[in-house]
C-alpha positions as protocol buffer text, in pm:
chain_id: "A"
residue {
  index: 1
  type: UNK
  ca { x: -106 y: 1819 z: 2036 }
}
residue {
  index: 2
  type: UNK
  ca { x: -432 y: 1634 z: 2107 }
}
residue {
  index: 3
  type: UNK
  ca { x: -669 y: 1908 z: 2061 }
}
residue {
  index: 4
  type: UNK
  ca { x: -506 y: 1993 z: 1733 }
}
residue {
  index: 5
  type: UNK
  ca { x: -609 y: 1676 z: 1557 }
}
residue {
  index: 6
  type: UNK
  ca { x: -955 y: 1621 z: 1688 }
}
residue {
  index: 7
  type: UNK
  ca { x: -1080 y: 1747 z: 1376 }
}
residue {
  index: 8
  type: UNK
  ca { x: -938 y: 1595 z: 1229 }
}
residue {
  index: 9
  type: UNK
  ca { x: -1042 y: 1277 z: 1333 }
}
residue {
  index: 10
  type: UNK
  ca { x: -1366 y: 1444 z: 1377 }
}
residue {
  index: 11
  type: UNK
  ca { x: -1302 y: 1379 z: 969 }
}
residue {
  index: 12
  type: UNK
  ca { x: -1362 y: 972 z: 936 }
}
residue {
  index: 13
  type: UNK
  ca { x: -1596 y: 912 z: 1222 }
}
residue {
  index: 14
  type: UNK
  ca { x: -1810 y: 610 z: 1030 }
}
residue {
  index: 15
  type: UNK
  ca { x: -2119 y: 414 z: 1136 }
}
residue {
  index: 16
  type: UNK
  ca { x: -1956 y: 217 z: 1490 }
}
residue {
  index: 17
  type: UNK
  ca { x: -1742 y: 499 z: 1624 }
}
residue {
  index: 18
  type: UNK
  ca { x: -1865 y: 779 z: 1751 }
}
residue {
  index: 19
  type: UNK
  ca { x: -1625 y: 809 z: 2037 }
}
residue {
  index: 20
  type: UNK
  ca { x: -1350 y: 1124 z: 2056 }
}
residue {
  index: 21
  type: UNK
  ca { x: -989 y: 1078 z: 2112 }
}
residue {
  index: 22
  type: UNK
  ca { x: -822 y: 1169 z: 2407 }
}
residue {
  index: 23
  type: UNK
  ca { x: -944 y: 947 z: 2679 }
}
residue {
  index: 24
  type: UNK
  ca { x: -741 y: 580 z: 2724 }
}
residue {
  index: 25
  type: UNK
  ca { x: -940 y: 303 z: 2437 }
}
residue {
  index: 26
  type: UNK
  ca { x: -1139 y: 370 z: 2155 }
}
residue {
  index: 27
  type: UNK
  ca { x: -1435 y: 154 z: 2090 }
}
residue {
  index: 28
  type: UNK
  ca { x: -1567 y: 49 z: 1804 }
}
residue {
  index: 29
  type: UNK
  ca { x: -1948 y: -149 z: 1794 }
}
residue {
  index: 30
  type: UNK
  ca { x: -1966 y: -386 z: 1504 }
}
residue {
  index: 31
  type: UNK
  ca { x: -2306 y: -438 z: 1560 }
}
residue {
  index: 32
  type: UNK
  ca { x: -2373 y: -61 z: 1414 }
}
residue {
  index: 33
  type: UNK
  ca { x: -2088 y: -154 z: 1132 }
}
residue {
  index: 34
  type: UNK
  ca { x: -2386 y: -376 z: 1054 }
}
residue {
  index: 35
  type: UNK
  ca { x: -2220 y: -724 z: 1055 }
}
residue {
  index: 36
  type: UNK
  ca { x: -2387 y: -1026 z: 1222 }
}
residue {
  index: 37
  type: UNK
  ca { x: -2173 y: -1247 z: 1214 }
}
residue {
  index: 38
  type: UNK
  ca { x: -1790 y: -1105 z: 1171 }
}
residue {
  index: 39
  type: UNK
  ca { x: -1422 y: -1275 z: 1163 }
}
residue {
  index: 40
  type: UNK
  ca { x: -1160 y: -967 z: 1270 }
}
residue {
  index: 41
  type: UNK
  ca { x: -867 y: -885 z: 1018 }
}
residue {
  index: 42
  type: UNK
  ca { x: -604 y: -687 z: 1225 }
}
residue {
  index: 43
  type: UNK
  ca { x: -249 y: -470 z: 1080 }
}
residue {
  index: 44
  type: UNK
  ca { x: -4 y: -323 z: 1150 }
}
residue {
  index: 45
  type: UNK
  ca { x: 294 y: -131 z: 955 }
}
residue {
  index: 46
  type: UNK
  ca { x: 488 y: 82 z: 915 }
}
residue {
  index: 47
  type: UNK
  ca { x: 632 y: 328 z: 575 }
}
residue {
  index: 48
  type: UNK
  ca { x: 1046 y: 174 z: 590 }
}
residue {
  index: 49
  type: UNK
  ca { x: 1273 y: 477 z: 576 }
}
residue {
  index: 50
  type: UNK
  ca { x: 1050 y: 649 z: 307 }
}
residue {
  index: 51
  type: UNK
  ca { x: 989 y: 855 z: 647 }
}
residue {
  index: 52
  type: UNK
  ca { x: 1336 y: 1008 z: 579 }
}
residue {
  index: 53
  type: UNK
  ca { x: 1257 y: 1134 z: 259 }
}
residue {
  index: 54
  type: UNK
  ca { x: 994 y: 1302 z: 447 }
}
residue {
  index: 55
  type: UNK
  ca { x: 1242 y: 1439 z: 701 }
}
residue {
  index: 56
  type: UNK
  ca { x: 1452 y: 1591 z: 486 }
}
residue {
  index: 57
  type: UNK
  ca { x: 1266 y: 1705 z: 236 }
}
residue {
  index: 58
  type: UNK
  ca { x: 1043 y: 1883 z: 500 }
}
residue {
  index: 59
  type: UNK
  ca { x: 708 y: 1647 z: 327 }
}
residue {
  index: 60
  type: UNK
  ca { x: 569 y: 1566 z: 653 }
}
residue {
  index: 61
  type: UNK
  ca { x: 180 y: 1548 z: 441 }
}
residue {
  index: 62
  type: UNK
  ca { x: 118 y: 1202 z: 274 }
}
residue {
  index: 63
  type: UNK
  ca { x: 316 y: 976 z: 517 }
}
residue {
  index: 64
  type: UNK
  ca { x: -46 y: 946 z: 697 }
}
residue {
  index: 65
  type: UNK
  ca { x: -193 y: 776 z: 407 }
}
residue {
  index: 66
  type: UNK
  ca { x: 128 y: 559 z: 368 }
}
residue {
  index: 67
  type: UNK
  ca { x: 67 y: 406 z: 715 }
}
residue {
  index: 68
  type: UNK
  ca { x: -282 y: 391 z: 618 }
}
residue {
  index: 69
  type: UNK
  ca { x: -239 y: 223 z: 331 }
}
residue {
  index: 70
  type: UNK
  ca { x: 43 y: -37 z: 432 }
}
residue {
  index: 71
  type: UNK
  ca { x: -189 y: -133 z: 726 }
}
residue {
  index: 72
  type: UNK
  ca { x: -543 y: -203 z: 510 }
}
residue {
  index: 73
  type: UNK
  ca { x: -484 y: -285 z: 119 }
}
residue {
  index: 74
  type: UNK
  ca { x: -341 y: -609 z: 408 }
}
residue {
  index: 75
  type: UNK
  ca { x: -649 y: -674 z: 577 }
}
residue {
  index: 76
  type: UNK
  ca { x: -888 y: -566 z: 216 }
}
residue {
  index: 77
  type: UNK
  ca { x: -695 y: -917 z: 59 }
}
residue {
  index: 78
  type: UNK
  ca { x: -905 y: -1126 z: 227 }
}
residue {
  index: 79
  type: UNK
  ca { x: -1195 y: -942 z: 209 }
}
residue {
  index: 80
  type: UNK
  ca { x: -1172 y: -746 z: 507 }
}
residue {
  index: 81
  type: UNK
  ca { x: -1329 y: -376 z: 528 }
}
residue {
  index: 82
  type: UNK
  ca { x: -1164 y: -174 z: 729 }
}
residue {
  index: 83
  type: UNK
  ca { x: -1333 y: 8 z: 991 }
}
residue {
  index: 84
  type: UNK
  ca { x: -1095 y: 164 z: 1259 }
}
residue {
  index: 85
  type: UNK
  ca { x: -738 y: 292 z: 1295 }
}
residue {
  index: 86
  type: UNK
  ca { x: -493 y: 366 z: 1562 }
}
residue {
  index: 87
  type: UNK
  ca { x: -92 y: 545 z: 1542 }
}
residue {
  index: 88
  type: UNK
  ca { x: 187 y: 548 z: 1633 }
}
residue {
  index: 89
  type: UNK
  ca { x: 375 y: 854 z: 1676 }
}
residue {
  index: 90
  type: UNK
  ca { x: 762 y: 911 z: 1816 }
}
residue {
  index: 91
  type: UNK
  ca { x: 905 y: 1221 z: 1759 }
}
residue {
  index: 92
  type: UNK
  ca { x: 1248 y: 1271 z: 2037 }
}
residue {
  index: 93
  type: UNK
  ca { x: 1118 y: 1604 z: 2067 }
}
residue {
  index: 94
  type: UNK
  ca { x: 728 y: 1706 z: 1982 }
}
residue {
  index: 95
  type: UNK
  ca { x: 714 y: 1909 z: 1695 }
}
residue {
  index: 96
  type: UNK
  ca { x: 344 y: 1981 z: 1718 }
}
residue {
  index: 97
  type: UNK
  ca { x: 293 y: 2124 z: 1335 }
}
residue {
  index: 98
  type: UNK
  ca { x: 494 y: 1858 z: 1201 }
}
residue {
  index: 99
  type: UNK
  ca { x: 288 y: 1596 z: 1351 }
}
residue {
  index: 100
  type: UNK
  ca { x: -61 y: 1727 z: 1298 }
}
residue {
  index: 101
  type: UNK
  ca { x: 64 y: 1677 z: 933 }
}
residue {
  index: 102
  type: UNK
  ca { x: 129 y: 1348 z: 956 }
}
residue {
  index: 103
  type: UNK
  ca { x: -201 y: 1296 z: 1086 }
}
residue {
  index: 104
  type: UNK
  ca { x: -357 y: 1458 z: 858 }
}
residue {
  index: 105
  type: UNK
  ca { x: -238 y: 1259 z: 647 }
}
residue {
  index: 106
  type: UNK
  ca { x: -329 y: 975 z: 808 }
}
residue {
  index: 107
  type: UNK
  ca { x: -688 y: 1079 z: 856 }
}
residue {
  index: 108
  type: UNK
  ca { x: -687 y: 1110 z: 476 }
}
residue {
  index: 109
  type: UNK
  ca { x: -634 y: 793 z: 421 }
}
residue {
  index: 110
  type: UNK
  ca { x: -861 y: 617 z: 731 }
}
residue {
  index: 111
  type: UNK
  ca { x: -1118 y: 813 z: 472 }
}
residue {
  index: 112
  type: UNK
  ca { x: -1022 y: 694 z: 131 }
}
residue {
  index: 113
  type: UNK
  ca { x: -1019 y: 354 z: 320 }
}
residue {
  index: 114
  type: UNK
  ca { x: -1382 y: 423 z: 469 }
}
residue {
  index: 115
  type: UNK
  ca { x: -1219 y: 366 z: 863 }
}
residue {
  index: 116
  type: UNK
  ca { x: -1248 y: 617 z: 1094 }
}
residue {
  index: 117
  type: UNK
  ca { x: -906 y: 691 z: 1313 }
}
residue {
  index: 118
  type: UNK
  ca { x: -1034 y: 638 z: 1704 }
}
residue {
  index: 119
  type: UNK
  ca { x: -708 y: 669 z: 1860 }
}
residue {
  index: 120
  type: UNK
  ca { x: -350 y: 631 z: 1852 }
}
residue {
  index: 121
  type: UNK
  ca { x: 25 y: 769 z: 2060 }
}
residue {
  index: 122
  type: UNK
  ca { x: 187 y: 1082 z: 2029 }
}
residue {
  index: 123
  type: UNK
  ca { x: 536 y: 933 z: 2268 }
}
residue {
  index: 124
  type: UNK
  ca { x: 840 y: 1207 z: 2322 }
}
residue {
  index: 125
  type: UNK
  ca { x: 1228 y: 1016 z: 2327 }
}
residue {
  index: 126
  type: UNK
  ca { x: 1432 y: 1234 z: 2376 }
}
residue {
  index: 127
  type: UNK
  ca { x: 1752 y: 1065 z: 2301 }
}
residue {
  index: 128
  type: UNK
  ca { x: 1632 y: 836 z: 2131 }
}
residue {
  index: 129
  type: UNK
  ca { x: 1558 y: 1018 z: 1745 }
}
residue {
  index: 130
  type: UNK
  ca { x: 1806 y: 1266 z: 1693 }
}
residue {
  index: 131
  type: UNK
  ca { x: 1722 y: 1630 z: 1644 }
}
residue {
  index: 132
  type: UNK
  ca { x: 1397 y: 1680 z: 1408 }
}
residue {
  index: 133
  type: UNK
  ca { x: 1383 y: 1270 z: 1339 }
}
residue {
  index: 134
  type: UNK
  ca { x: 1012 y: 1080 z: 1380 }
}
residue {
  index: 135
  type: UNK
  ca { x: 893 y: 771 z: 1342 }
}
residue {
  index: 136
  type: UNK
  ca { x: 521 y: 619 z: 1316 }
}
residue {
  index: 137
  type: UNK
  ca { x: 369 y: 284 z: 1247 }
}
residue {
  index: 138
  type: UNK
  ca { x: 13 y: 192 z: 1174 }
}
residue {
  index: 139
  type: UNK
  ca { x: -306 y: -41 z: 1329 }
}
residue {
  index: 140
  type: UNK
  ca { x: -626 y: -136 z: 1188 }
}
residue {
  index: 141
  type: UNK
  ca { x: -887 y: -363 z: 1233 }
}
residue {
  index: 142
  type: UNK
  ca { x: -1116 y: -437 z: 1022 }
}
residue {
  index: 143
  type: UNK
  ca { x: -1416 y: -701 z: 943 }
}
residue {
  index: 144
  type: UNK
  ca { x: -1559 y: -947 z: 679 }
}
residue {
  index: 145
  type: UNK
  ca { x: -1846 y: -1228 z: 739 }
}
residue {
  index: 146
  type: UNK
  ca { x: -1765 y: -1529 z: 824 }
}
residue {
  index: 147
  type: UNK
  ca { x: -1904 y: -1735 z: 573 }
}
residue {
  index: 148
  type: UNK
  ca { x: -1774 y: -1389 z: 317 }
}
residue {
  index: 149
  type: UNK
  ca { x: -1352 y: -1444 z: 364 }
}
residue {
  index: 150
  type: UNK
  ca { x: -1168 y: -1409 z: 72 }
}
residue {
  index: 151
  type: UNK
  ca { x: -886 y: -1789 z: 126 }
}
residue {
  index: 152
  type: UNK
  ca { x: -785 y: -1845 z: -132 }
}
residue {
  index: 153
  type: UNK
  ca { x: -826 y: -2206 z: -147 }
}
residue {
  index: 154
  type: UNK
  ca { x: -997 y: -2267 z: -432 }
}
residue {
  index: 155
  type: UNK
  ca { x: -710 y: -2051 z: -641 }
}
residue {
  index: 156
  type: UNK
  ca { x: -659 y: -2286 z: -1014 }
}
residue {
  index: 157
  type: UNK
  ca { x: -568 y: -2290 z: -1281 }
}
residue {
  index: 158
  type: UNK
  ca { x: -687 y: -2088 z: -1551 }
}
residue {
  index: 159
  type: UNK
  ca { x: -792 y: -1842 z: -1310 }
}
residue {
  index: 160
  type: UNK
  ca { x: -684 y: -1457 z: -1455 }
}
residue {
  index: 161
  type: UNK
  ca { x: -502 y: -1249 z: -1317 }
}
residue {
  index: 162
  type: UNK
  ca { x: -570 y: -869 z: -1297 }
}
residue {
  index: 163
  type: UNK
  ca { x: -259 y: -639 z: -1178 }
}
residue {
  index: 164
  type: UNK
  ca { x: -378 y: -300 z: -1002 }
}
residue {
  index: 165
  type: UNK
  ca { x: -161 y: -8 z: -1151 }
}
residue {
  index: 166
  type: UNK
  ca { x: 19 y: 161 z: -829 }
}
residue {
  index: 167
  type: UNK
  ca { x: 78 y: 495 z: -786 }
}
residue {
  index: 168
  type: UNK
  ca { x: 500 y: 501 z: -786 }
}
residue {
  index: 169
  type: UNK
  ca { x: 687 y: 285 z: -540 }
}
residue {
  index: 170
  type: UNK
  ca { x: 478 y: 249 z: -269 }
}
residue {
  index: 171
  type: UNK
  ca { x: 638 y: 258 z: 82 }
}
residue {
  index: 172
  type: UNK
  ca { x: 935 y: -37 z: 19 }
}
residue {
  index: 173
  type: UNK
  ca { x: 1259 y: 4 z: -185 }
}
residue {
  index: 174
  type: UNK
  ca { x: 1283 y: 359 z: -31 }
}
residue {
  index: 175
  type: UNK
  ca { x: 1656 y: 169 z: 172 }
}
residue {
  index: 176
  type: UNK
  ca { x: 1808 y: 147 z: -275 }
}
residue {
  index: 177
  type: UNK
  ca { x: 1624 y: 444 z: -360 }
}
residue {
  index: 178
  type: UNK
  ca { x: 1766 y: 691 z: -57 }
}
residue {
  index: 179
  type: UNK
  ca { x: 2142 y: 517 z: -204 }
}
residue {
  index: 180
  type: UNK
  ca { x: 2125 y: 623 z: -510 }
}
residue {
  index: 181
  type: UNK
  ca { x: 2034 y: 953 z: -460 }
}
residue {
  index: 182
  type: UNK
  ca { x: 2304 y: 984 z: -216 }
}
residue {
  index: 183
  type: UNK
  ca { x: 2503 y: 826 z: -472 }
}
residue {
  index: 184
  type: UNK
  ca { x: 2483 y: 1052 z: -697 }
}
residue {
  index: 185
  type: UNK
  ca { x: 2487 y: 1358 z: -502 }
}
residue {
  index: 186
  type: UNK
  ca { x: 2096 y: 1441 z: -578 }
}
residue {
  index: 187
  type: UNK
  ca { x: 1836 y: 1703 z: -444 }
}
residue {
  index: 188
  type: UNK
  ca { x: 1495 y: 1678 z: -300 }
}
residue {
  index: 189
  type: UNK
  ca { x: 1395 y: 2033 z: -428 }
}
residue {
  index: 190
  type: UNK
  ca { x: 1532 y: 1888 z: -726 }
}
residue {
  index: 191
  type: UNK
  ca { x: 1305 y: 1837 z: -1078 }
}
residue {
  index: 192
  type: UNK
  ca { x: 1271 y: 1483 z: -1092 }
}
residue {
  index: 193
  type: UNK
  ca { x: 1448 y: 1268 z: -1405 }
}
residue {
  index: 194
  type: UNK
  ca { x: 1176 y: 1097 z: -1492 }
}
residue {
  index: 195
  type: UNK
  ca { x: 913 y: 1330 z: -1394 }
}
residue {
  index: 196
  type: UNK
  ca { x: 1046 y: 1673 z: -1525 }
}
residue {
  index: 197
  type: UNK
  ca { x: 720 y: 1817 z: -1282 }
}
residue {
  index: 198
  type: UNK
  ca { x: 750 y: 1703 z: -982 }
}
residue {
  index: 199
  type: UNK
  ca { x: 1041 y: 1802 z: -698 }
}
residue {
  index: 200
  type: UNK
  ca { x: 1199 y: 1437 z: -632 }
}
residue {
  index: 201
  type: UNK
  ca { x: 1088 y: 1473 z: -328 }
}
residue {
  index: 202
  type: UNK
  ca { x: 711 y: 1496 z: -415 }
}
residue {
  index: 203
  type: UNK
  ca { x: 778 y: 1209 z: -695 }
}
residue {
  index: 204
  type: UNK
  ca { x: 971 y: 974 z: -483 }
}
residue {
  index: 205
  type: UNK
  ca { x: 714 y: 1091 z: -173 }
}
residue {
  index: 206
  type: UNK
  ca { x: 399 y: 919 z: -421 }
}
residue {
  index: 207
  type: UNK
  ca { x: 168 y: 816 z: -152 }
}
residue {
  index: 208
  type: UNK
  ca { x: 92 y: 401 z: -204 }
}
residue {
  index: 209
  type: UNK
  ca { x: -261 y: 358 z: -377 }
}
residue {
  index: 210
  type: UNK
  ca { x: -538 y: 291 z: -85 }
}
residue {
  index: 211
  type: UNK
  ca { x: -658 y: -51 z: -316 }
}
residue {
  index: 212
  type: UNK
  ca { x: -983 y: -98 z: -56 }
}
residue {
  index: 213
  type: UNK
  ca { x: -1278 y: 25 z: -188 }
}
residue {
  index: 214
  type: UNK
  ca { x: -1224 y: -88 z: -579 }
}
residue {
  index: 215
  type: UNK
  ca { x: -1132 y: -454 z: -464 }
}
residue {
  index: 216
  type: UNK
  ca { x: -1460 y: -437 z: -234 }
}
residue {
  index: 217
  type: UNK
  ca { x: -1638 y: -369 z: -528 }
}
residue {
  index: 218
  type: UNK
  ca { x: -1489 y: -597 z: -715 }
}
residue {
  index: 219
  type: UNK
  ca { x: -1572 y: -877 z: -451 }
}
residue {
  index: 220
  type: UNK
  ca { x: -1895 y: -783 z: -468 }
}
residue {
  index: 221
  type: UNK
  ca { x: -1915 y: -815 z: -876 }
}
residue {
  index: 222
  type: UNK
  ca { x: -1794 y: -1164 z: -813 }
}
residue {
  index: 223
  type: UNK
  ca { x: -1533 y: -1403 z: -964 }
}
residue {
  index: 224
  type: UNK
  ca { x: -1231 y: -1249 z: -689 }
}
residue {
  index: 225
  type: UNK
  ca { x: -1033 y: -1623 z: -569 }
}
residue {
  index: 226
  type: UNK
  ca { x: -749 y: -1412 z: -406 }
}
residue {
  index: 227
  type: UNK
  ca { x: -625 y: -1117 z: -381 }
}
residue {
  index: 228
  type: UNK
  ca { x: -237 y: -999 z: -269 }
}
residue {
  index: 229
  type: UNK
  ca { x: -71 y: -671 z: -176 }
}
residue {
  index: 230
  type: UNK
  ca { x: 243 y: -596 z: -308 }
}
residue {
  index: 231
  type: UNK
  ca { x: 489 y: -451 z: -119 }
}
residue {
  index: 232
  type: UNK
  ca { x: 832 y: -627 z: 49 }
}
residue {
  index: 233
  type: UNK
  ca { x: 939 y: -899 z: -181 }
}
residue {
  index: 234
  type: UNK
  ca { x: 772 y: -739 z: -486 }
}
residue {
  index: 235
  type: UNK
  ca { x: 606 y: -984 z: -728 }
}
residue {
  index: 236
  type: UNK
  ca { x: 773 y: -1257 z: -627 }
}
residue {
  index: 237
  type: UNK
  ca { x: 739 y: -1319 z: -294 }
}
residue {
  index: 238
  type: UNK
  ca { x: 342 y: -1185 z: -168 }
}
residue {
  index: 239
  type: UNK
  ca { x: 171 y: -1405 z: -460 }
}
residue {
  index: 240
  type: UNK
  ca { x: 262 y: -1714 z: -349 }
}
residue {
  index: 241
  type: UNK
  ca { x: 131 y: -1608 z: -7 }
}
residue {
  index: 242
  type: UNK
  ca { x: -241 y: -1602 z: -81 }
}
residue {
  index: 243
  type: UNK
  ca { x: -304 y: -1909 z: -321 }
}
residue {
  index: 244
  type: UNK
  ca { x: -235 y: -2292 z: -250 }
}
residue {
  index: 245
  type: UNK
  ca { x: 118 y: -2493 z: -320 }
}
residue {
  index: 246
  type: UNK
  ca { x: -108 y: -2670 z: -673 }
}
residue {
  index: 247
  type: UNK
  ca { x: -74 y: -2338 z: -839 }
}
residue {
  index: 248
  type: UNK
  ca { x: 128 y: -2053 z: -967 }
}
residue {
  index: 249
  type: UNK
  ca { x: 134 y: -1700 z: -1136 }
}
residue {
  index: 250
  type: UNK
  ca { x: 293 y: -1689 z: -1552 }
}
residue {
  index: 251
  type: UNK
  ca { x: 270 y: -1361 z: -1517 }
}
residue {
  index: 252
  type: UNK
  ca { x: 389 y: -1143 z: -1899 }
}
residue {
  index: 253
  type: UNK
  ca { x: 574 y: -873 z: -1808 }
}
residue {
  index: 254
  type: UNK
  ca { x: 467 y: -715 z: -2183 }
}
residue {
  index: 255
  type: UNK
  ca { x: 138 y: -693 z: -1998 }
}
residue {
  index: 256
  type: UNK
  ca { x: 167 y: -337 z: -1832 }
}
residue {
  index: 257
  type: UNK
  ca { x: 401 y: -70 z: -1827 }
}
residue {
  index: 258
  type: UNK
  ca { x: 644 y: 1 z: -1604 }
}
residue {
  index: 259
  type: UNK
  ca { x: 635 y: 316 z: -1533 }
}
residue {
  index: 260
  type: UNK
  ca { x: 960 y: 580 z: -1599 }
}
residue {
  index: 261
  type: UNK
  ca { x: 1042 y: 579 z: -1216 }
}
residue {
  index: 262
  type: UNK
  ca { x: 1125 y: 203 z: -1212 }
}
residue {
  index: 263
  type: UNK
  ca { x: 1330 y: 213 z: -1501 }
}
residue {
  index: 264
  type: UNK
  ca { x: 1498 y: 466 z: -1302 }
}
residue {
  index: 265
  type: UNK
  ca { x: 1574 y: 337 z: -993 }
}
residue {
  index: 266
  type: UNK
  ca { x: 1684 y: -13 z: -1192 }
}
residue {
  index: 267
  type: UNK
  ca { x: 1921 y: 228 z: -1406 }
}
residue {
  index: 268
  type: UNK
  ca { x: 2075 y: 409 z: -1169 }
}
residue {
  index: 269
  type: UNK
  ca { x: 2091 y: 175 z: -902 }
}
residue {
  index: 270
  type: UNK
  ca { x: 2275 y: -148 z: -1120 }
}
residue {
  index: 271
  type: UNK
  ca { x: 1961 y: -361 z: -1076 }
}
residue {
  index: 272
  type: UNK
  ca { x: 1963 y: -643 z: -1321 }
}
residue {
  index: 273
  type: UNK
  ca { x: 1582 y: -670 z: -1444 }
}
residue {
  index: 274
  type: UNK
  ca { x: 1573 y: -959 z: -1321 }
}
residue {
  index: 275
  type: UNK
  ca { x: 1584 y: -893 z: -925 }
}
residue {
  index: 276
  type: UNK
  ca { x: 1376 y: -542 z: -952 }
}
residue {
  index: 277
  type: UNK
  ca { x: 1031 y: -720 z: -914 }
}
residue {
  index: 278
  type: UNK
  ca { x: 1131 y: -902 z: -594 }
}
residue {
  index: 279
  type: UNK
  ca { x: 1282 y: -577 z: -514 }
}
residue {
  index: 280
  type: UNK
  ca { x: 921 y: -321 z: -629 }
}
residue {
  index: 281
  type: UNK
  ca { x: 580 y: -344 z: -719 }
}
residue {
  index: 282
  type: UNK
  ca { x: 719 y: -231 z: -1082 }
}
residue {
  index: 283
  type: UNK
  ca { x: 428 y: -11 z: -1147 }
}
residue {
  index: 284
  type: UNK
  ca { x: 166 y: -283 z: -1029 }
}
residue {
  index: 285
  type: UNK
  ca { x: 14 y: -183 z: -677 }
}
residue {
  index: 286
  type: UNK
  ca { x: -247 y: -478 z: -559 }
}
residue {
  index: 287
  type: UNK
  ca { x: -280 y: -863 z: -788 }
}
residue {
  index: 288
  type: UNK
  ca { x: -580 y: -1003 z: -805 }
}
residue {
  index: 289
  type: UNK
  ca { x: -708 y: -1329 z: -887 }
}
residue {
  index: 290
  type: UNK
  ca { x: -1107 y: -1391 z: -1045 }
}
residue {
  index: 291
  type: UNK
  ca { x: -1214 y: -1673 z: -1231 }
}
residue {
  index: 292
  type: UNK
  ca { x: -1139 y: -1680 z: -1599 }
}
residue {
  index: 293
  type: UNK
  ca { x: -1551 y: -1696 z: -1629 }
}
residue {
  index: 294
  type: UNK
  ca { x: -1562 y: -1392 z: -1403 }
}
residue {
  index: 295
  type: UNK
  ca { x: -1337 y: -1145 z: -1462 }
}
residue {
  index: 296
  type: UNK
  ca { x: -1496 y: -866 z: -1735 }
}
residue {
  index: 297
  type: UNK
  ca { x: -1722 y: -789 z: -1496 }
}
residue {
  index: 298
  type: UNK
  ca { x: -1410 y: -780 z: -1191 }
}
residue {
  index: 299
  type: UNK
  ca { x: -1283 y: -615 z: -1400 }
}
residue {
  index: 300
  type: UNK
  ca { x: -1554 y: -332 z: -1544 }
}
residue {
  index: 301
  type: UNK
  ca { x: -1593 y: -336 z: -1184 }
}
residue {
  index: 302
  type: UNK
  ca { x: -1244 y: -210 z: -1136 }
}
residue {
  index: 303
  type: UNK
  ca { x: -1222 y: 49 z: -1355 }
}
residue {
  index: 304
  type: UNK
  ca { x: -1577 y: 211 z: -1226 }
}
residue {
  index: 305
  type: UNK
  ca { x: -1391 y: 253 z: -904 }
}
residue {
  index: 306
  type: UNK
  ca { x: -1116 y: 451 z: -1081 }
}
residue {
  index: 307
  type: UNK
  ca { x: -824 y: 187 z: -1069 }
}
residue {
  index: 308
  type: UNK
  ca { x: -648 y: 101 z: -1442 }
}
residue {
  index: 309
  type: UNK
  ca { x: -676 y: -273 z: -1472 }
}
residue {
  index: 310
  type: UNK
  ca { x: -426 y: -480 z: -1661 }
}
residue {
  index: 311
  type: UNK
  ca { x: -466 y: -847 z: -1735 }
}
residue {
  index: 312
  type: UNK
  ca { x: -148 y: -954 z: -1668 }
}
residue {
  index: 313
  type: UNK
  ca { x: -153 y: -1258 z: -1619 }
}
residue {
  index: 314
  type: UNK
  ca { x: -310 y: -1668 z: -1565 }
}
residue {
  index: 315
  type: UNK
  ca { x: -242 y: -1978 z: -1288 }
}
residue {
  index: 316
  type: UNK
  ca { x: -161 y: -2263 z: -1382 }
}
residue {
  index: 317
  type: UNK
  ca { x: -76 y: -2554 z: -1220 }
}
residue {
  index: 318
  type: UNK
  ca { x: 261 y: -2586 z: -1016 }
}
residue {
  index: 319
  type: UNK
  ca { x: 622 y: -2760 z: -1194 }
}
residue {
  index: 320
  type: UNK
  ca { x: 868 y: -2511 z: -1102 }
}
residue {
  index: 321
  type: UNK
  ca { x: 873 y: -2171 z: -888 }
}
residue {
  index: 322
  type: UNK
  ca { x: 537 y: -2018 z: -751 }
}
residue {
  index: 323
  type: UNK
  ca { x: 583 y: -1712 z: -946 }
}
residue {
  index: 324
  type: UNK
  ca { x: 727 y: -1709 z: -1353 }
}
residue {
  index: 325
  type: UNK
  ca { x: 746 y: -1367 z: -1540 }
}
residue {
  index: 326
  type: UNK
  ca { x: 744 y: -1396 z: -1933 }
}
residue {
  index: 327
  type: UNK
  ca { x: 896 y: -1112 z: -2185 }
}
residue {
  index: 328
  type: UNK
  ca { x: 1082 y: -945 z: -1830 }
}
residue {
  index: 329
  type: UNK
  ca { x: 1430 y: -890 z: -2019 }
}
residue {
  index: 330
  type: UNK
  ca { x: 1290 y: -788 z: -2328 }
}
residue {
  index: 331
  type: UNK
  ca { x: 979 y: -608 z: -2122 }
}
residue {
  index: 332
  type: UNK
  ca { x: 1167 y: -403 z: -1845 }
}
residue {
  index: 333
  type: UNK
  ca { x: 1535 y: -370 z: -2069 }
}
residue {
  index: 334
  type: UNK
  ca { x: 1611 y: -23 z: -2150 }
}
């Protein structure tokens, strides 16, 4: 297994990470990476029950991208550049080809994020996992110069909220997704009801978008005060984690189009429109809060880096809820 993935890890090398995997630990040289007075930022995550769809659909190739995305998108919201990544892959009996495909996805995610895959752990645990099952976790470390860390403390009323389009469901809410598929007796290899060009398995396994390079470009353009990665808890529970209790995010539900996959889940899962943004990203994988005077420059930098950007709201003085979404019922009902 180690020999099979060495070419994959070599492809993720970057300044600061030049070693081979296979030892007991991975080293990273911050000085070689160009940092003078850095703070380290660390994150760990998994891909939740999305892994069950990959197993049942026999499509492990993109899970690794999800794994990296869930970790590095959490780092960049603090202005940190992801530097290196480690993975943990566990199974009852190792299938080298399946594991290699998962690690190939991890390597691809690392390349998209600009970080190095410097090591990991592969564990065989007979009796703990059912035949063919596996699970994975990821660990990312990034760095930001001490005077450039993003804390969100300067967010104020009048600041503009930019929403970056998601690639789909990303990696949250899959227990509901799987329940809908099971209740409807659907097959992973049949065309997706919301995307006739792809199978259901392929469509639901669309990997989480990695926002690292685009948001770092926006930060360099100036004016970025805070960012929120929209994961579990959706658009309601994630934004308040990055700004003071004196302000609230006021979003306009008509400012962006909720993608077809979410309308399908809303309809087939019997989810009320008001509950959708508490469960899913609803088409926005990252929110970027910027100074109103710099909003145009930030939007241009994000678009130049390949993002689809919507101006979705404003920050206001908090009087009630920390997040409100106007026109929700009208905008998100079929």
